[in-house]
Amino acid sequence: MNLMKFTTALPTKNPIVYFGCSAIIWQFQYSNAETINLWDELSRVSGQNIIELMSSWTKQMGFPLVNVEQRIESGKRILKLRQERFILDGKSDDQDLVWKIPINICAESSPDRAKFKILMTDRAQEFELEGVQPNKWIKLNQGNAGFYRVQYTDEMLESFLPAIKNKKMHAMDRFGIANDLFSLVESERIPATNFLDFIQACSNEDNHIVWEALDSGLEQISKILMVYKDGTTQKRFHCFVNNILSPIAEIVGWESNPNEDSQISFLRATILNRLAHSSHPETIKTALQKFKKHFEDKVDLDKDL
């Protein structure tokens, strides 16, 4: 867990890690410090009980899943949050674990910064958010800095899709939603169609980090569909993938440019690899042609492909 990112979600005005670490380095410049000394200094500069907060993370196994519901009352957004231990196999947790979770929340009106900072300390809590219009989205774990997963209602997920499609939401937040979604699919908490609906909104996505999360999910779904002997379901899935990824492949192409961003190189490799695994005719044809030129004419292949 990144302590710097974790503590930025605390509802405090001071950059507590900066001041706390500076103080402890000065205080123990000629001696050894222990973990408790750091927690003490962070508590002092933040005015909060950091020892109690961090103990829920350092002395408990696993990490939480935060379930989110919302409603509007008197023009104010009310968030209903419930936490539980996240278990990938979907089994119910027999341990009554509760984390103290600092939560950053961004909004459609300010997608690149935390508009709200709250601290969840109980299994279930409600929070009132002022200044958010009823028809505007809000997203937890802004910047994907927190060590927890988030499960939204279908209505909240749907509200994200326009911002995903036009990339009005920050790339790390798009990644966070994609990453959480497929983990929820794997744990059988939501249907795979929720993940596929999200992918459809990513037809304009050009960020490699986001596509790494999406591609990981597509790979797992592809493996699962291999059990269908008739191949019809897998063909339909391949067609779905190809329709979304082929326009992106046309943009990134096969050839790298000397001055292009390394992220484009990584994106190209991810997209072309997925199209090849999805039996995309043009991708396979071009790949075979390039291999033939490499084998017969000694033409170098792109090292990133």
Coordinates of C-alpha atoms in Angstrom, one line a residue:
M1 CA 0.0 0.0 0.0
N2 CA 1.3 3.5 -0.9
L3 CA 1.2 5.4 2.3
M4 CA 1.5 8.8 0.5
K5 CA -1.5 8.1 -1.7
F6 CA -3.4 6.5 1.1
T7 CA -3.2 9.4 3.5
T8 CA -4.1 12.0 0.8
A9 CA -7.6 10.7 1.0
L10 CA -7.9 11.6 4.7
P11 CA -10.3 14.6 5.4
T12 CA -7.5 16.9 6.5
K13 CA -6.0 20.0 5.0
N14 CA -2.4 19.3 5.7
P15 CA -0.2 17.0 3.6
I16 CA 0.4 14.8 6.6
V17 CA 3.0 12.4 5.2
Y18 CA 5.2 15.3 4.2
F19 CA 5.0 17.0 7.5
G20 CA 5.0 13.8 9.5
C21 CA 8.0 12.3 7.8
S22 CA 9.9 15.5 8.0
A23 CA 9.3 15.7 11.7
I24 CA 10.3 12.1 12.4
I25 CA 13.5 12.4 10.3
W26 CA 14.5 15.5 12.2
Q27 CA 13.6 13.9 15.6
F28 CA 15.4 10.6 15.0
Q29 CA 18.3 11.9 12.8
Y30 CA 20.8 10.4 15.2
S31 CA 18.8 7.3 16.4
N32 CA 16.5 4.6 15.1
A33 CA 12.8 5.1 14.8
E34 CA 10.0 2.5 15.0
T35 CA 6.8 2.2 13.2
I36 CA 4.9 3.5 16.2
N37 CA 6.9 6.7 16.0
L38 CA 5.8 7.4 12.5
W39 CA 2.2 6.8 13.4
D40 CA 2.5 9.2 16.4
E41 CA 3.9 11.9 14.2
L42 CA 1.2 11.4 11.5
S43 CA -1.4 11.6 14.2
R44 CA 0.0 14.8 15.6
V45 CA 0.1 16.7 12.3
S46 CA -3.3 15.4 11.1
G47 CA -5.2 15.6 14.3
Q48 CA -6.5 12.1 13.7
N49 CA -5.8 8.7 15.3
I50 CA -3.5 7.3 12.6
I51 CA -2.5 4.4 14.8
E52 CA -6.0 3.1 15.0
L53 CA -6.6 3.8 11.3
M54 CA -3.5 2.0 10.2
S55 CA -4.0 -1.0 12.5
S56 CA -7.1 -2.0 10.6
W57 CA -4.8 -2.4 7.5
T58 CA -1.6 -3.8 9.0
K59 CA -3.2 -6.3 11.4
Q60 CA -6.0 -7.7 9.2
M61 CA -5.7 -10.0 6.3
G62 CA -7.1 -8.9 2.9
F63 CA -8.7 -5.7 1.8
P64 CA -12.3 -4.4 1.6
L65 CA -15.0 -4.1 -1.0
V66 CA -17.1 -1.0 -0.7
N67 CA -20.7 -1.3 -2.0
V68 CA -22.2 2.0 -3.1
E69 CA -25.8 3.1 -3.3
Q70 CA -27.1 6.6 -3.6
R71 CA -30.3 8.7 -3.4
I72 CA -31.3 12.3 -3.6
E73 CA -32.9 14.0 -0.5
S74 CA -33.8 17.7 -0.6
G75 CA -31.4 18.3 -3.5
K76 CA -28.5 16.6 -1.6
R77 CA -26.7 13.4 -2.7
I78 CA -26.8 10.8 0.0
L79 CA -24.3 7.9 -0.3
K80 CA -25.0 4.7 1.4
L81 CA -21.8 2.7 1.8
R82 CA -21.3 -0.9 3.1
Q83 CA -18.0 -2.6 3.4
E84 CA -17.1 -6.3 3.4
R85 CA -13.9 -8.3 2.9
F86 CA -13.3 -8.9 -0.8
I87 CA -12.9 -12.6 -1.6
L88 CA -12.1 -13.5 -5.2
D89 CA -13.9 -16.9 -5.2
G90 CA -17.1 -15.2 -4.2
K91 CA -17.5 -17.1 -0.9
S92 CA -19.1 -15.3 2.0
D93 CA -16.6 -14.1 4.6
D94 CA -16.8 -15.8 8.0
Q95 CA -14.7 -13.0 9.7
D96 CA -16.3 -9.8 10.9
L97 CA -13.6 -7.5 9.6
V98 CA -14.0 -3.7 9.3
W99 CA -11.5 -1.3 7.9
K100 CA -11.1 2.4 8.4
I101 CA -11.2 3.6 4.8
P102 CA -10.2 7.1 3.7
I103 CA -12.2 7.6 0.5
N104 CA -11.5 10.3 -2.2
I105 CA -14.6 11.1 -4.3
C106 CA -14.4 12.9 -7.6
A107 CA -17.4 14.3 -9.5
E108 CA -18.4 15.1 -13.0
S109 CA -17.8 18.8 -12.4
S110 CA -14.2 18.1 -11.2
P111 CA -13.1 14.8 -12.6
D112 CA -9.3 15.3 -12.0
R113 CA -9.4 16.1 -8.3
A114 CA -11.1 14.9 -5.1
K115 CA -14.2 17.0 -4.5
F116 CA -15.0 15.1 -1.3
K117 CA -12.9 13.3 1.3
I118 CA -14.6 11.0 3.8
L119 CA -13.5 8.4 6.3
M120 CA -15.5 5.2 6.6
T121 CA -15.1 3.7 10.0
D122 CA -18.1 1.3 10.3
R123 CA -19.5 -1.6 8.3
A124 CA -22.3 0.6 7.0
Q125 CA -22.5 4.4 6.9
E126 CA -24.3 7.2 5.1
F127 CA -22.6 10.4 3.9
E128 CA -24.2 13.6 2.7
L129 CA -22.6 15.3 -0.3
E130 CA -23.5 18.9 -1.1
G131 CA -23.2 20.7 -4.4
V132 CA -23.6 17.7 -6.7
Q133 CA -26.4 18.0 -9.2
P134 CA -28.8 15.0 -9.3
N135 CA -28.0 14.0 -12.9
K136 CA -24.2 14.1 -12.5
W137 CA -21.9 11.2 -11.7
I138 CA -19.6 10.8 -8.7
K139 CA -16.9 8.2 -8.4
L140 CA -15.2 6.7 -5.3
N141 CA -11.4 6.1 -5.1
Q142 CA -10.4 9.1 -7.2
G143 CA -7.1 8.4 -8.9
N144 CA -7.3 4.7 -7.9
A145 CA -5.2 5.6 -4.8
G146 CA -7.0 3.5 -2.2
F147 CA -6.5 -0.1 -1.5
Y148 CA -10.1 -1.3 -1.9
R149 CA -12.5 -2.3 -4.6
V150 CA -15.8 -0.5 -5.3
Q151 CA -19.1 -2.0 -6.5
Y152 CA -21.6 0.5 -7.9
T153 CA -25.3 0.0 -8.7
D154 CA -26.2 -0.5 -12.4
E155 CA -27.6 3.0 -12.5
M156 CA -24.3 4.5 -11.3
L157 CA -22.3 2.4 -13.7
E158 CA -24.4 3.5 -16.6
S159 CA -23.9 7.2 -15.6
F160 CA -20.1 6.7 -16.1
L161 CA -20.4 5.5 -19.7
P162 CA -20.5 8.8 -21.5
A163 CA -17.5 10.1 -19.6
I164 CA -15.7 6.8 -20.4
K165 CA -16.5 7.1 -24.1
N166 CA -15.4 10.7 -24.4
K167 CA -12.5 10.3 -21.9
K168 CA -13.8 13.1 -19.7
M169 CA -12.9 10.9 -16.7
H170 CA -9.2 10.6 -15.7
A171 CA -7.4 7.6 -17.2
M172 CA -6.6 6.1 -13.7
D173 CA -10.2 6.3 -12.8
R174 CA -11.2 4.6 -16.0
F175 CA -8.6 1.9 -15.2
G176 CA -9.9 1.6 -11.7
I177 CA -13.5 0.9 -12.8
A178 CA -12.3 -1.6 -15.4
N179 CA -10.1 -3.4 -12.9
D180 CA -12.8 -3.5 -10.2
L181 CA -15.5 -4.6 -12.7
F182 CA -13.8 -7.8 -13.8
S183 CA -12.8 -8.7 -10.3
L184 CA -16.4 -8.5 -9.4
V185 CA -17.2 -10.7 -12.4
E186 CA -14.6 -13.2 -11.3
S187 CA -16.1 -13.3 -7.8
E188 CA -19.6 -13.8 -9.3
R189 CA -20.9 -10.6 -7.8
I190 CA -22.0 -9.2 -11.1
P191 CA -22.7 -10.7 -14.6
A192 CA -20.0 -10.5 -17.3
T193 CA -22.4 -8.4 -19.4
N194 CA -21.6 -5.4 -17.1
F195 CA -18.0 -5.7 -18.0
L196 CA -18.7 -6.1 -21.7
D197 CA -21.0 -3.1 -21.6
F198 CA -18.2 -1.1 -20.2
I199 CA -15.8 -2.3 -22.9
Q200 CA -18.3 -1.1 -25.6
A201 CA -17.9 2.4 -24.1
C202 CA -14.1 2.1 -24.6
S203 CA -14.2 2.2 -28.4
N204 CA -12.3 5.5 -28.3
E205 CA -9.9 4.4 -25.5
D206 CA -6.2 5.0 -26.3
N207 CA -4.7 4.6 -22.9
H208 CA -2.5 1.5 -22.5
I209 CA -3.1 1.2 -18.7
V210 CA -6.8 1.0 -19.3
W211 CA -6.5 -1.5 -22.0
E212 CA -4.3 -3.7 -19.9
A213 CA -7.1 -4.1 -17.4
L214 CA -9.7 -4.6 -20.2
D215 CA -7.5 -7.1 -22.0
S216 CA -6.9 -9.2 -18.9
G217 CA -10.7 -9.6 -18.5
L218 CA -11.1 -10.4 -22.2
E219 CA -8.4 -13.1 -21.9
Q220 CA -10.2 -14.8 -19.0
I221 CA -13.6 -14.7 -20.8
S222 CA -12.0 -16.1 -23.9
K223 CA -10.6 -19.1 -21.9
I224 CA -14.0 -19.8 -20.3
L225 CA -15.7 -19.8 -23.7
M226 CA -13.3 -22.4 -25.0
V227 CA -15.4 -25.1 -23.2
Y228 CA -18.3 -24.5 -25.6
K229 CA -17.6 -27.2 -28.2
D230 CA -19.8 -25.9 -31.0
G231 CA -17.6 -22.7 -31.2
T232 CA -20.7 -20.5 -31.9
T233 CA -20.5 -18.6 -28.6
Q234 CA -16.7 -18.0 -29.0
K235 CA -17.2 -16.8 -32.6
R236 CA -19.8 -14.3 -31.4
F237 CA -17.4 -13.1 -28.7
H238 CA -14.5 -12.8 -31.2
C239 CA -16.8 -10.7 -33.4
F240 CA -17.7 -8.5 -30.4
V241 CA -14.0 -7.9 -29.6
N242 CA -12.9 -7.3 -33.2
N243 CA -15.6 -4.7 -33.8
I244 CA -14.3 -2.7 -30.9
L245 CA -10.6 -3.2 -31.3
S246 CA -10.1 -3.0 -35.1
P247 CA -10.7 0.8 -35.3
I248 CA -8.1 1.3 -32.6
A249 CA -5.7 -1.0 -34.5
E250 CA -6.1 1.1 -37.6
I251 CA -5.1 4.2 -35.5
V252 CA -2.0 2.7 -33.9
G253 CA -1.0 0.7 -37.0
W254 CA 1.8 -1.8 -37.1
E255 CA 4.9 0.4 -37.5
S256 CA 6.3 2.4 -34.6
N257 CA 7.6 5.9 -35.0
P258 CA 11.0 7.0 -33.6
N259 CA 9.5 9.8 -31.5
E260 CA 6.3 8.1 -30.4
D261 CA 5.4 7.8 -26.7
S262 CA 6.3 4.4 -25.2
Q263 CA 2.6 4.0 -24.1
I264 CA 1.6 3.9 -27.8
S265 CA 4.1 1.0 -28.4
F266 CA 2.6 -0.9 -25.5
L267 CA -1.0 -0.2 -26.6
R268 CA -0.2 -1.4 -30.1
A269 CA 1.2 -4.7 -28.8
T270 CA -1.8 -5.2 -26.5
I271 CA -4.4 -4.4 -29.2
L272 CA -2.8 -6.5 -32.0
N273 CA -2.3 -9.4 -29.7
R274 CA -5.9 -9.5 -28.6
L275 CA -7.1 -9.2 -32.3
A276 CA -4.8 -12.1 -33.2
H277 CA -6.3 -14.2 -30.4
S278 CA -9.7 -13.2 -31.6
S279 CA -9.1 -14.6 -35.1
H280 CA -9.3 -11.1 -36.7
P281 CA -8.6 -11.9 -40.4
E282 CA -6.7 -8.7 -41.3
T283 CA -4.5 -8.9 -38.2
I284 CA -3.6 -12.5 -38.9
K285 CA -3.0 -11.8 -42.6
T286 CA -0.6 -8.9 -41.9
A287 CA 1.2 -10.8 -39.1
L288 CA 1.9 -13.7 -41.5
Q289 CA 3.1 -11.3 -44.2
K290 CA 5.5 -9.6 -41.8
F291 CA 6.8 -13.0 -40.6
K292 CA 7.4 -14.1 -44.1
K293 CA 9.4 -11.0 -45.0
H294 CA 11.4 -11.4 -41.8
F295 CA 12.1 -15.1 -42.5
E296 CA 12.9 -14.7 -46.3
D297 CA 14.2 -11.2 -46.6
K298 CA 15.7 -10.7 -43.1
V299 CA 13.4 -7.7 -42.5
D300 CA 13.5 -6.7 -38.8
L301 CA 10.3 -7.0 -36.8
D302 CA 9.1 -4.5 -34.3
K303 CA 10.7 -5.6 -31.0
D304 CA 7.6 -4.6 -29.1
L305 CA 5.2 -6.9 -31.1

